[in-house]
Amino acid sequence: MSDLLEAEYPEALCELDHRNPFELLAATILSAQCTDARVNMVTPALFAKYPDARSLASANPSEVEQIVRSTGFFQAKTKNLIAMAVGLVERFGGNVPTGLDDLVTLAGVGRKTGNVVCSVAFGLPGLPVDTHVGRLSRRLGLTTEDDPVKIELELNSHLPAASWGPFSLRLILHGRRVCDAKKPACDRCVLEHLCPSSILPSHRRTSPTPTRPI
DNA sequence: ATCCCGAGGG
DNA sequence: CCCTCTGGAT
């Protein structure tokens, strides 16, 4: 099925504009409950004023708030951005660490954001699990878990490490555009014939097909 | 109304 | 485990 999704979303890797790991990290923090397009509208001004961890660490919070306001949750995001930058300066020499264990010690960086940075910025194995990835994984019969960490490890075990990141984003794009939370559009889903959920009353499609390897 | 690649805090 | 944080697009 990963080949079907690859055909549907060929260049899935990241839709957040960035020129380096620091920019991707900041952009990903801003992306919570906000479209990538909206984030891409504010990051040019943000990075023009704060091009690196050191400048952001000493930023005036209200000036950062002004720039990132339209992405929503702007007070929490501003606090996290600055604290994240302070963490980079104080504990990582101003550089973005490459390991997930280090990344998640930074303010505003959870496992999902950490995995985005790992896989996109550093080309290291990382499978971000957000609500879309969790929902689609359950619908597709790839897991029965609810815990995002368990889902992440389960998906990891079925896929070559190099495709963890792209697979995650493909599930996310598919979750947004086709397999949404409330009313999945099974009638125009490329995975319909192999999706166990497509036979459920709530999805109500044609005929059953047993689960196959990803 | 509902959705947008969450994370921190009580 | 629940709550809160937020504005913009559709």
Coordinates of C-alpha atoms (C1' of nucleotides) in Angstrom, one line a residue, chain B:
Chain B
dA1 C1' -19.5 24.3 12.3
dT2 C1' -15.1 22.2 11.5
dC3 C1' -10.4 21.7 10.4
dC4 C1' -5.4 22.9 10.4
dC5 C1' 1.3 17.6 10.7
dG6 C1' 0.6 19.4 19.3
dA7 C1' 2.5 20.2 23.6
dG8 C1' 2.5 21.6 28.4
dG9 C1' 0.3 21.7 32.6
dG10 C1' -3.1 20.6 36.3

